[in-house]
Amino acid sequence: MPDDDLMQKIVSLCKRRGFVFQSSEIYGGLRSLYDYGPLGAEMKRNIRNLWWRDMVSRRSDVVGIDASIIMSPRVWETSGHVEKFADPLADCRKCQARFRLDLVPKDGDGTVKCPECGSGDLSEARQFNLMFRTNLGPVEDSAHTVYLRPETAQAMFVDYANVQQTYRLKLPFGIAQQGRSFRNEIVVEHFIYRSCEFEQMEMEYFVRPGEDERWHEYWKDFRLDWYGRYGIRKDNLRLRAHRQEEMAHYAKACSDVEYRFPWGFAELEGIANRTDYDLKAHAESSGRDLRYFDQETGERFFPYVIEPAAGVDRTFLAMLVDSYCEEEVKGEKRVVLKLHPEIAPIKVAVLPLVRKEGMPAKAEEVVKMFWAEGINAFYDEKQSIGRRYRRQDEAGTPFCLTVDGDTMKDGTVTIRFRDDMRQERIASEASVEVVKKALAAGA
Ligand code: GAP
């Protein structure tokens, strides 16, 4: 399938099945802002929960925080975002297109042409700061200016001493957070890939200086592997080291986990060695001593930081792209999302064959059996069984259970497996174990 086609199919599936809609659609939509519908909200929550489970809950060296989105403006002055978090913006004098100069490839002679009309008559580049500004309180003046955070990371530096001391953490240790970030992006592209409001999952891992490079390698491997664990094909993933000129102002080294999107390999996550840049800067600016005290040696020093910084929305899009399949079944097209069971929004659909003879009530009983185990089960009785299977295929539901006449006699159900459409007859109680086993496989 041509790649443009694939992206359009994903966007249309997202709208049709309630994964993602454009924000404020009834008012004509808002540029680059999206709402996640019922299936999308479940799937996004699964991504967040699995990241938290693997990065925080199941590690004794990482703790989590949940900080406010608006922080003191001094945080962003100190971190360098007020001065440096900007993209070069240029205008075409011929067609008035506005674009990011650094994203347009240069000609052989080093000149840049308008990506819309090809004219070389461009304005001088201006630095455009990506942070959204607002006011805290009713007064609108510069003394009350605050910013919506452009990354979740700074809270981990600003709260570093509180967390380290209250939790008595010893190096190496990490502080993690998930949440919304905001960037007034000049170019928004590829659906939810680059938008102005998105969710990040970031962790700052504090280490002894000198051990930073070893830990950087560790986190690069760990994070690359993480995407594979949840179903993304390994040959669609790669690590790419940043060139010197791409590096953020705080980084000594950085590698991106990239996914082969329909338009080419692009960043899913950045894993940076931030050195002691942030803690040192905040210590100097706030006047607080943010050095780590080593009780064994009596030394005080600023730890170095390794930062795996991932995006929920990009992970979501990569998982949709990677799992999307079209197959022909008995002369008809079947669209199926072969999502990892832990990522799939619905784990099991329970379908009464007909709406009579006690089947709906029995199917509801089966649904409740799953709910009692904390498993997201969905009851569907609308339309033919074939159509219901197709609907669940498009939603990525790994298992369908059909309740029919035999169920009413002997308590067995038909379990249908999404990927190969195999069907087996099992006791309805046993179906819970089958689903649990599939969910535990990635754990
Ligand atoms: N604290 C470091 C940091 O924020 P980043 O590479 O700018 O680094 C980390 O962002 C991740 O956040 C990216 O890899 C991407 O997944 C996500 N992200 C960044 N900007 C985004 C945008 N405009 N839309 C969607 N996701 C974005």
Tab-separated table of C-alpha atoms and ligand atoms in Angstrom:
chain	number	residue	atom	x	y	z
A	1	MET	CA	0.000	0.000	0.000
A	2	PRO	CA	1.476	3.464	-0.869
A	3	ASP	CA	2.509	5.185	2.329
A	4	ASP	CA	0.330	8.295	1.943
A	5	ASP	CA	-2.569	5.998	1.568
A	6	LEU	CA	-1.736	4.213	4.801
A	7	MET	CA	-1.707	7.463	6.779
A	8	GLN	CA	-5.070	8.465	5.327
A	9	LYS	CA	-6.490	5.078	6.193
A	10	ILE	CA	-5.279	5.387	9.775
A	11	VAL	CA	-6.751	8.893	10.130
A	12	SER	CA	-10.065	7.731	8.736
A	13	LEU	CA	-10.139	4.606	10.927
A	14	CYS	CA	-9.404	6.798	13.953
A	15	LYS	CA	-12.409	8.992	13.190
A	16	ARG	CA	-14.726	6.183	12.118
A	17	ARG	CA	-14.077	4.013	15.171
A	18	GLY	CA	-13.673	6.738	17.763
A	19	PHE	CA	-9.948	6.609	18.416
A	20	VAL	CA	-9.141	10.262	17.650
A	21	PHE	CA	-11.179	13.261	16.429
A	22	GLN	CA	-10.228	16.770	15.603
A	23	SER	CA	-10.726	19.090	18.571
A	24	SER	CA	-13.820	21.365	18.496
A	25	GLU	CA	-14.919	19.737	15.262
A	26	ILE	CA	-18.457	21.208	15.359
A	27	TYR	CA	-16.828	24.662	15.181
A	28	GLY	CA	-14.727	23.716	12.193
A	29	GLY	CA	-11.906	22.171	14.210
A	30	LEU	CA	-8.806	23.722	15.683
A	31	ARG	CA	-5.446	23.482	13.963
A	32	SER	CA	-3.316	20.653	15.334
A	33	LEU	CA	-5.349	19.846	18.416
A	34	TYR	CA	-7.024	16.481	18.854
A	35	ASP	CA	-9.461	14.708	21.157
A	36	TYR	CA	-9.195	11.027	21.943
A	37	GLY	CA	-12.537	9.187	21.751
A	38	PRO	CA	-13.619	6.109	23.742
A	39	LEU	CA	-11.222	3.623	22.107
A	40	GLY	CA	-8.383	6.146	21.896
A	41	ALA	CA	-8.712	7.155	25.541
A	42	GLU	CA	-8.499	3.492	26.632
A	43	MET	CA	-5.512	2.774	24.423
A	44	LYS	CA	-3.688	5.912	25.523
A	45	ARG	CA	-4.297	5.011	29.154
A	46	ASN	CA	-2.833	1.536	28.507
A	47	ILE	CA	0.332	3.084	27.033
A	48	ARG	CA	0.707	5.424	29.984
A	49	ASN	CA	0.051	2.655	32.521
A	50	LEU	CA	2.548	0.256	30.936
A	51	TRP	CA	5.235	2.934	30.848
A	52	TRP	CA	4.553	3.745	34.510
A	53	ARG	CA	4.560	0.061	35.440
A	54	ASP	CA	7.865	-0.645	33.693
A	55	MET	CA	9.627	2.628	34.518
A	56	VAL	CA	8.369	3.295	38.071
A	57	SER	CA	6.246	0.660	39.850
A	58	ARG	CA	8.479	-2.293	39.036
A	59	ARG	CA	11.765	-0.543	39.817
A	60	SER	CA	13.183	0.166	43.226
A	61	ASP	CA	15.418	2.950	41.842
A	62	VAL	CA	12.696	5.176	40.311
A	63	VAL	CA	9.903	7.176	41.955
A	64	GLY	CA	7.137	9.230	40.386
A	65	ILE	CA	5.789	12.739	40.858
A	66	ASP	CA	2.807	14.674	39.548
A	67	ALA	CA	3.682	18.367	39.343
A	68	SER	CA	1.650	21.388	38.285
A	69	ILE	CA	1.697	22.394	34.629
A	70	ILE	CA	2.291	26.067	35.426
A	71	MET	CA	5.528	26.669	37.269
A	72	SER	CA	7.388	29.790	38.342
A	73	PRO	CA	8.532	31.695	35.232
A	74	ARG	CA	12.011	31.652	36.786
A	75	VAL	CA	12.131	27.913	36.054
A	76	TRP	CA	11.977	28.612	32.322
A	77	GLU	CA	14.395	31.541	32.480
A	78	THR	CA	16.902	29.336	34.289
A	79	SER	CA	16.427	26.268	32.098
A	80	GLY	CA	17.165	28.349	29.009
A	81	HIS	CA	13.703	27.911	27.480
A	82	VAL	CA	12.833	31.641	27.529
A	83	GLU	CA	15.981	32.460	25.594
A	84	LYS	CA	16.622	29.359	23.505
A	85	PHE	CA	13.461	27.301	23.031
A	86	ALA	CA	12.755	28.769	19.624
A	87	ASP	CA	12.537	27.692	16.007
A	88	PRO	CA	13.722	29.814	13.050
A	89	LEU	CA	10.655	31.135	11.234
A	90	ALA	CA	10.650	32.582	7.695
A	91	ASP	CA	7.973	33.992	5.366
A	92	CYS	CA	7.778	33.682	1.614
A	93	ARG	CA	7.302	37.157	0.116
A	94	LYS	CA	5.704	35.660	-2.983
A	95	CYS	CA	3.018	33.293	-1.613
A	96	GLN	CA	3.063	34.408	2.078
A	97	ALA	CA	3.674	30.844	3.307
A	98	ARG	CA	5.215	30.710	6.781
A	99	PHE	CA	7.524	27.833	7.601
A	100	ARG	CA	10.338	26.498	9.799
A	101	LEU	CA	13.592	27.237	8.047
A	102	ASP	CA	15.460	24.360	9.689
A	103	LEU	CA	12.987	21.795	8.307
A	104	VAL	CA	13.438	22.832	4.649
A	105	PRO	CA	16.289	21.048	2.839
A	106	LYS	CA	18.939	23.374	1.389
A	107	ASP	CA	19.744	23.465	-2.342
A	108	GLY	CA	23.164	22.393	-3.554
A	109	ASP	CA	24.380	26.020	-3.360
A	110	GLY	CA	23.191	26.310	0.269
A	111	THR	CA	20.141	28.476	-0.485
A	112	VAL	CA	16.623	27.710	0.723
A	113	LYS	CA	13.468	27.942	-1.392
A	114	CYS	CA	9.866	28.287	-0.223
A	115	PRO	CA	8.501	24.736	0.314
A	116	GLU	CA	5.105	25.876	-1.070
A	117	CYS	CA	5.897	27.813	-4.282
A	118	GLY	CA	9.661	27.375	-4.762
A	119	SER	CA	10.427	31.129	-4.613
A	120	GLY	CA	13.781	32.226	-3.227
A	121	ASP	CA	12.354	35.578	-2.080
A	122	LEU	CA	12.195	34.905	1.640
A	123	SER	CA	12.174	37.111	4.734
A	124	GLU	CA	15.047	37.048	7.216
A	125	ALA	CA	14.704	34.178	9.730
A	126	ARG	CA	13.207	35.230	13.079
A	127	GLN	CA	13.481	33.179	16.253
A	128	PHE	CA	9.982	32.141	17.320
A	129	ASN	CA	9.656	30.999	20.951
A	130	LEU	CA	7.476	27.907	21.261
A	131	MET	CA	6.174	28.488	24.774
A	132	PHE	CA	2.545	29.484	25.322
A	133	ARG	CA	2.276	32.502	27.598
A	134	THR	CA	-0.556	33.369	29.949
A	135	ASN	CA	-1.112	35.366	33.158
A	136	LEU	CA	-1.440	34.173	36.711
A	137	GLY	CA	-4.155	36.201	38.443
A	138	PRO	CA	-6.318	38.967	36.994
A	139	VAL	CA	-3.532	41.387	36.019
A	140	GLU	CA	-2.199	41.110	32.484
A	141	ASP	CA	1.311	42.498	32.681
A	142	SER	CA	4.790	41.090	32.355
A	143	ALA	CA	5.151	40.738	36.146
A	144	HIS	CA	2.360	38.136	36.040
A	145	THR	CA	3.433	36.252	32.907
A	146	VAL	CA	3.634	32.489	33.297
A	147	TYR	CA	4.120	29.713	30.756
A	148	LEU	CA	2.411	26.425	29.993
A	149	ARG	CA	5.224	23.911	30.404
A	150	PRO	CA	6.888	22.831	27.128
A	151	GLU	CA	8.320	19.714	28.814
A	152	THR	CA	7.514	17.839	32.012
A	153	ALA	CA	11.193	17.430	32.841
A	154	GLN	CA	11.861	20.677	34.699
A	155	ALA	CA	9.651	19.708	37.655
A	156	MET	CA	11.982	16.780	38.331
A	157	PHE	CA	14.916	19.196	38.703
A	158	VAL	CA	12.999	21.795	40.695
A	159	ASP	CA	11.557	19.125	43.042
A	160	TYR	CA	14.822	17.151	43.126
A	161	ALA	CA	15.858	18.055	46.693
A	162	ASN	CA	12.356	17.522	48.146
A	163	VAL	CA	12.051	14.093	46.555
A	164	GLN	CA	15.616	12.966	47.266
A	165	GLN	CA	15.479	13.987	50.933
A	166	THR	CA	11.965	12.817	51.788
A	167	TYR	CA	12.565	9.484	50.113
A	168	ARG	CA	16.247	9.207	51.202
A	169	LEU	CA	17.230	8.224	47.689
A	170	LYS	CA	20.771	7.111	46.931
A	171	LEU	CA	22.455	7.433	43.532
A	172	PRO	CA	21.678	6.192	40.974
A	173	PHE	CA	17.946	6.993	41.117
A	174	GLY	CA	15.251	8.360	38.863
A	175	ILE	CA	12.291	10.725	39.171
A	176	ALA	CA	9.546	10.211	36.609
A	177	GLN	CA	6.454	12.077	35.524
A	178	GLN	CA	3.762	11.882	32.877
A	179	GLY	CA	1.586	14.728	31.729
A	180	ARG	CA	0.599	17.344	29.202
A	181	SER	CA	3.101	19.652	27.573
A	182	PHE	CA	2.410	22.551	25.248
A	183	ARG	CA	4.377	23.938	22.314
A	184	ASN	CA	3.223	26.582	19.879
A	185	GLU	CA	4.618	24.607	16.944
A	186	ILE	CA	4.995	26.521	13.670
A	187	VAL	CA	4.688	23.352	11.638
A	188	VAL	CA	2.162	20.813	12.793
A	189	GLU	CA	2.258	17.634	10.786
A	190	HIS	CA	1.297	14.042	10.329
A	191	PHE	CA	-1.888	13.992	12.374
A	192	ILE	CA	-1.062	13.569	16.103
A	193	TYR	CA	2.687	13.218	15.442
A	194	ARG	CA	3.380	16.915	15.996
A	195	SER	CA	0.697	18.922	17.721
A	196	CYS	CA	0.537	21.870	20.083
A	197	GLU	CA	-0.780	19.980	23.106
A	198	PHE	CA	0.586	16.492	23.743
A	199	GLU	CA	1.542	14.118	26.520
A	200	GLN	CA	5.009	13.229	27.634
A	201	MET	CA	6.405	10.391	29.754
A	202	GLU	CA	9.772	11.503	31.076
A	203	MET	CA	12.262	10.248	33.609
A	204	GLU	CA	15.367	11.988	34.955
A	205	TYR	CA	17.900	9.409	36.098
A	206	PHE	CA	20.516	10.923	38.449
A	207	VAL	CA	23.941	9.273	38.402
A	208	ARG	CA	27.493	9.905	39.546
A	209	PRO	CA	29.534	11.989	37.089
A	210	GLY	CA	31.776	9.541	35.256
A	211	GLU	CA	29.073	6.857	35.277
A	212	ASP	CA	26.832	8.869	32.939
A	213	GLU	CA	27.974	7.295	29.674
A	214	ARG	CA	27.444	3.772	30.930
A	215	TRP	CA	23.916	4.650	32.125
A	216	HIS	CA	23.190	6.412	28.852
A	217	GLU	CA	23.906	3.123	27.037
A	218	TYR	CA	21.738	1.237	29.521
A	219	TRP	CA	18.712	3.498	28.996
A	220	LYS	CA	19.096	3.548	25.214
A	221	ASP	CA	18.907	-0.257	25.137
A	222	PHE	CA	16.127	-0.437	27.718
A	223	ARG	CA	13.913	2.048	25.899
A	224	LEU	CA	14.456	0.620	22.440
A	225	ASP	CA	13.550	-2.793	23.790
A	226	TRP	CA	10.417	-1.409	25.505
A	227	TYR	CA	8.689	-0.578	22.211
A	228	GLY	CA	9.409	-4.078	20.895
A	229	ARG	CA	7.869	-5.610	24.009
A	230	TYR	CA	4.540	-4.026	23.171
A	231	GLY	CA	4.346	-5.288	19.659
A	232	ILE	CA	6.198	-2.815	17.448
A	233	ARG	CA	8.213	-4.767	14.901
A	234	LYS	CA	11.921	-4.546	15.632
A	235	ASP	CA	12.885	-3.797	12.027
A	236	ASN	CA	10.683	-0.681	12.191
A	237	LEU	CA	12.643	0.682	15.148
A	238	ARG	CA	16.122	2.114	15.364
A	239	LEU	CA	18.362	4.268	17.544
A	240	ARG	CA	19.892	7.334	15.929
A	241	ALA	CA	22.577	9.459	17.564
A	242	HIS	CA	22.148	13.231	17.216
A	243	ARG	CA	24.647	15.237	15.208
A	244	GLN	CA	26.353	18.002	17.191
A	245	GLU	CA	24.257	20.738	15.528
A	246	GLU	CA	20.951	18.993	16.412
A	247	MET	CA	21.715	18.704	20.105
A	248	ALA	CA	19.635	20.666	22.642
A	249	HIS	CA	21.529	23.355	24.556
A	250	TYR	CA	21.656	21.199	27.706
A	251	ALA	CA	22.819	17.911	26.164
A	252	LYS	CA	26.240	16.312	25.939
A	253	ALA	CA	24.867	13.437	23.832
A	254	CYS	CA	21.457	12.343	22.666
A	255	SER	CA	20.002	9.406	20.750
A	256	ASP	CA	16.469	9.127	19.472
A	257	VAL	CA	14.400	5.972	19.308
A	258	GLU	CA	12.933	6.302	15.830
A	259	TYR	CA	10.023	4.497	14.206
A	260	ARG	CA	9.574	3.898	10.495
A	261	PHE	CA	6.432	6.011	9.998
A	262	PRO	CA	4.789	6.080	6.542
A	263	TRP	CA	6.812	9.238	5.727
A	264	GLY	CA	10.126	7.764	6.938
A	265	PHE	CA	12.004	7.192	10.189
A	266	ALA	CA	11.055	9.817	12.795
A	267	GLU	CA	11.506	10.407	16.524
A	268	LEU	CA	9.442	8.543	19.094
A	269	GLU	CA	11.613	9.310	22.084
A	270	GLY	CA	14.814	11.198	22.902
A	271	ILE	CA	17.359	9.787	25.349
A	272	ALA	CA	19.699	12.577	26.385
A	273	ASN	CA	22.699	12.942	28.623
A	274	ARG	CA	21.784	16.305	30.233
A	275	THR	CA	24.949	16.342	32.362
A	276	ASP	CA	24.616	18.492	35.510
A	277	TYR	CA	23.340	21.439	33.450
A	278	ASP	CA	19.869	21.755	34.985
A	279	LEU	CA	20.637	21.123	38.654
A	280	LYS	CA	23.596	23.505	38.534
A	281	ALA	CA	21.560	26.209	36.798
A	282	HIS	CA	18.652	25.910	39.266
A	283	ALA	CA	21.015	25.886	42.240
A	284	GLU	CA	22.661	29.072	41.060
A	285	SER	CA	19.403	30.790	40.192
A	286	SER	CA	17.438	29.795	43.325
A	287	GLY	CA	20.293	30.028	45.809
A	288	ARG	CA	19.448	26.532	47.105
A	289	ASP	CA	22.180	23.925	47.465
A	290	LEU	CA	21.102	21.158	45.102
A	291	ARG	CA	24.278	19.122	45.399
A	292	TYR	CA	24.046	15.471	46.402
A	293	PHE	CA	25.657	14.581	49.724
A	294	ASP	CA	27.455	11.261	49.654
A	295	GLN	CA	27.321	9.949	53.234
A	296	GLU	CA	30.086	7.426	52.659
A	297	THR	CA	32.719	9.787	51.280
A	298	GLY	CA	31.449	13.072	52.745
A	299	GLU	CA	31.561	14.615	49.233
A	300	ARG	CA	29.011	17.039	47.788
A	301	PHE	CA	28.520	17.163	44.029
A	302	PHE	CA	25.965	17.743	41.280
A	303	PRO	CA	24.775	14.427	39.805
A	304	TYR	CA	24.621	13.949	36.041
A	305	VAL	CA	21.281	13.161	34.449
A	306	ILE	CA	20.188	10.675	31.800
A	307	GLU	CA	16.748	11.485	30.440
A	308	PRO	CA	14.531	9.091	28.471
A	309	ALA	CA	11.779	11.434	27.188
A	310	ALA	CA	8.915	9.754	25.336
A	311	GLY	CA	5.664	11.001	23.815
A	312	VAL	CA	2.355	9.217	24.441
A	313	ASP	CA	0.787	10.454	21.194
A	314	ARG	CA	3.699	9.378	19.001
A	315	THR	CA	3.797	5.961	20.662
A	316	PHE	CA	0.057	5.691	20.055
A	317	LEU	CA	0.444	6.589	16.368
A	318	ALA	CA	3.379	4.199	15.880
A	319	MET	CA	1.381	1.372	17.440
A	320	LEU	CA	-1.587	2.046	15.176
A	321	VAL	CA	0.583	2.206	12.052
A	322	ASP	CA	2.516	-0.908	12.977
A	323	SER	CA	-0.568	-2.976	13.744
A	324	TYR	CA	-2.732	-1.899	10.803
A	325	CYS	CA	-3.433	-4.767	8.357
A	326	GLU	CA	-5.762	-5.293	5.449
A	327	GLU	CA	-6.566	-8.865	4.514
A	328	GLU	CA	-8.931	-10.561	2.129
A	329	VAL	CA	-11.326	-12.994	3.744
A	330	LYS	CA	-13.805	-14.851	1.550
A	331	GLY	CA	-13.606	-12.147	-1.111
A	332	GLU	CA	-14.116	-9.316	1.404
A	333	LYS	CA	-11.643	-6.856	2.871
A	334	ARG	CA	-10.905	-7.261	6.558
A	335	VAL	CA	-9.254	-4.313	8.358
A	336	VAL	CA	-7.599	-5.419	11.559
A	337	LEU	CA	-5.414	-3.774	14.174
A	338	LYS	CA	-3.070	-6.487	15.421
A	339	LEU	CA	-2.342	-4.594	18.618
A	340	HIS	CA	-0.502	-6.181	21.529
A	341	PRO	CA	-3.214	-7.439	23.959
A	342	GLU	CA	-2.004	-5.093	26.702
A	343	ILE	CA	-2.264	-2.113	24.366
A	344	ALA	CA	-5.648	-3.039	22.836
A	345	PRO	CA	-8.436	-0.768	24.155
A	346	ILE	CA	-10.900	-3.641	24.618
A	347	LYS	CA	-9.503	-7.035	25.603
A	348	VAL	CA	-12.535	-9.170	24.945
A	349	ALA	CA	-15.903	-8.669	23.243
A	350	VAL	CA	-18.804	-10.840	24.337
A	351	LEU	CA	-21.411	-11.389	21.634
A	352	PRO	CA	-24.776	-13.133	22.065
A	353	LEU	CA	-25.518	-14.928	18.796
A	354	VAL	CA	-29.140	-13.743	18.864
A	355	ARG	CA	-31.091	-11.378	21.085
A	356	LYS	CA	-33.300	-14.063	22.597
A	357	GLU	CA	-33.394	-17.417	24.415
A	358	GLY	CA	-31.511	-16.011	27.400
A	359	MET	CA	-28.314	-15.353	25.419
A	360	PRO	CA	-28.049	-11.597	26.165
A	361	ALA	CA	-28.342	-12.214	29.920
A	362	LYS	CA	-25.748	-15.016	29.783
A	363	ALA	CA	-23.386	-12.790	27.729
A	364	GLU	CA	-23.744	-10.015	30.293
A	365	GLU	CA	-22.848	-12.516	33.006
A	366	VAL	CA	-19.669	-13.391	31.094
A	367	VAL	CA	-18.807	-9.697	30.696
A	368	LYS	CA	-19.138	-9.229	34.458
A	369	MET	CA	-16.844	-12.207	35.046
A	370	PHE	CA	-14.112	-10.283	33.183
A	371	TRP	CA	-14.880	-7.021	34.923
A	372	ALA	CA	-14.478	-8.776	38.266
A	373	GLU	CA	-10.898	-9.576	37.180
A	374	GLY	CA	-10.234	-5.963	36.131
A	375	ILE	CA	-10.296	-6.860	32.416
A	376	ASN	CA	-11.974	-4.495	29.960
A	377	ALA	CA	-14.769	-6.541	28.330
A	378	PHE	CA	-17.389	-5.153	25.963
A	379	TYR	CA	-20.893	-6.399	25.249
A	380	ASP	CA	-22.162	-6.098	21.672
A	381	GLU	CA	-25.441	-7.425	20.315
A	382	LYS	CA	-25.942	-5.162	17.283
A	383	GLN	CA	-26.001	-6.571	13.721
A	384	SER	CA	-24.838	-9.929	12.399
A	385	ILE	CA	-22.078	-11.882	14.120
A	386	GLY	CA	-19.791	-11.400	11.083
A	387	ARG	CA	-20.176	-7.636	11.229
A	388	ARG	CA	-19.555	-7.639	14.962
A	389	TYR	CA	-16.308	-9.577	14.439
A	390	ARG	CA	-15.209	-7.011	11.830
A	391	ARG	CA	-15.992	-4.127	14.184
A	392	GLN	CA	-13.868	-5.715	16.890
A	393	ASP	CA	-11.068	-6.418	14.387
A	394	GLU	CA	-10.947	-2.710	13.562
A	395	ALA	CA	-10.865	-1.860	17.265
A	396	GLY	CA	-7.966	-4.291	17.764
A	397	THR	CA	-9.879	-6.506	20.237
A	398	PRO	CA	-7.775	-9.691	20.592
A	399	PHE	CA	-10.632	-12.033	21.599
A	400	CYS	CA	-14.334	-12.398	20.833
A	401	LEU	CA	-16.550	-14.776	22.784
A	402	THR	CA	-19.807	-15.894	21.239
A	403	VAL	CA	-22.658	-17.020	23.431
A	404	ASP	CA	-25.013	-19.354	21.516
A	405	GLY	CA	-27.544	-22.146	22.011
A	406	ASP	CA	-24.878	-24.587	23.253
A	407	THR	CA	-23.751	-22.079	25.879
A	408	MET	CA	-27.230	-22.231	27.338
A	409	LYS	CA	-26.964	-26.030	27.573
A	410	ASP	CA	-23.360	-26.752	28.562
A	411	GLY	CA	-21.805	-23.383	29.507
A	412	THR	CA	-19.251	-23.402	26.664
A	413	VAL	CA	-18.562	-20.410	24.401
A	414	THR	CA	-16.788	-19.976	21.070
A	415	ILE	CA	-13.554	-18.054	21.454
A	416	ARG	CA	-12.329	-16.375	18.271
A	417	PHE	CA	-8.729	-15.240	18.017
A	418	ARG	CA	-8.330	-11.900	16.215
A	419	ASP	CA	-5.079	-12.477	14.329
A	420	ASP	CA	-5.729	-15.830	12.654
A	421	MET	CA	-9.542	-15.899	13.157
A	422	ARG	CA	-9.209	-19.373	14.663
A	423	GLN	CA	-12.244	-20.472	16.664
A	424	GLU	CA	-12.361	-22.912	19.571
A	425	ARG	CA	-14.990	-24.120	21.927
A	426	ILE	CA	-14.140	-23.665	25.607
A	427	ALA	CA	-15.883	-23.401	28.962
A	428	SER	CA	-16.858	-19.774	29.573
A	429	GLU	CA	-14.893	-19.751	32.883
A	430	ALA	CA	-11.768	-20.940	31.023
A	431	SER	CA	-11.957	-17.907	28.717
A	432	VAL	CA	-10.885	-15.646	31.570
A	433	GLU	CA	-7.678	-17.679	31.960
A	434	VAL	CA	-6.960	-17.551	28.188
A	435	VAL	CA	-7.244	-13.755	28.197
A	436	LYS	CA	-5.257	-13.387	31.413
A	437	LYS	CA	-2.463	-15.521	29.956
A	438	ALA	CA	-2.284	-13.331	26.835
A	439	LEU	CA	-2.137	-10.213	29.002
A	440	ALA	CA	0.556	-11.668	31.221
A	441	ALA	CA	2.739	-12.595	28.239
A	442	GLY	CA	4.109	-9.053	27.928
A	443	ALA	CA	4.396	-8.478	31.667
B	1	GAP	N1	12.609	16.925	28.140
B	1	GAP	C1	13.141	16.683	26.850
B	1	GAP	C2	12.175	16.842	25.784
B	1	GAP	O1	11.085	17.377	25.983
B	1	GAP	P1	11.809	16.399	23.245
B	1	GAP	O2	12.583	15.524	22.318
B	1	GAP	O3	11.594	17.811	22.842
B	1	GAP	O4	12.599	16.332	24.628
B	1	GAP	C3	10.338	14.415	24.063
B	1	GAP	O5	10.416	15.728	23.573
B	1	GAP	C4	9.235	13.662	23.345
B	1	GAP	O6	8.002	14.381	23.445
B	1	GAP	C5	9.467	13.510	21.838
B	1	GAP	O7	10.314	12.427	21.556
B	1	GAP	C6	8.056	13.268	21.343
B	1	GAP	O8	7.682	11.923	21.526
B	1	GAP	C7	7.227	14.157	22.269
B	1	GAP	N2	6.937	15.448	21.592
B	1	GAP	C8	7.711	16.535	21.528
B	1	GAP	N3	7.106	17.526	20.825
B	1	GAP	C9	5.916	17.039	20.421
B	1	GAP	C10	4.828	17.567	19.658
B	1	GAP	N4	4.823	18.826	19.219
B	1	GAP	N5	3.757	16.764	19.420
B	1	GAP	C11	3.716	15.495	19.895
B	1	GAP	N6	4.715	14.948	20.623
B	1	GAP	C12	5.809	15.701	20.891
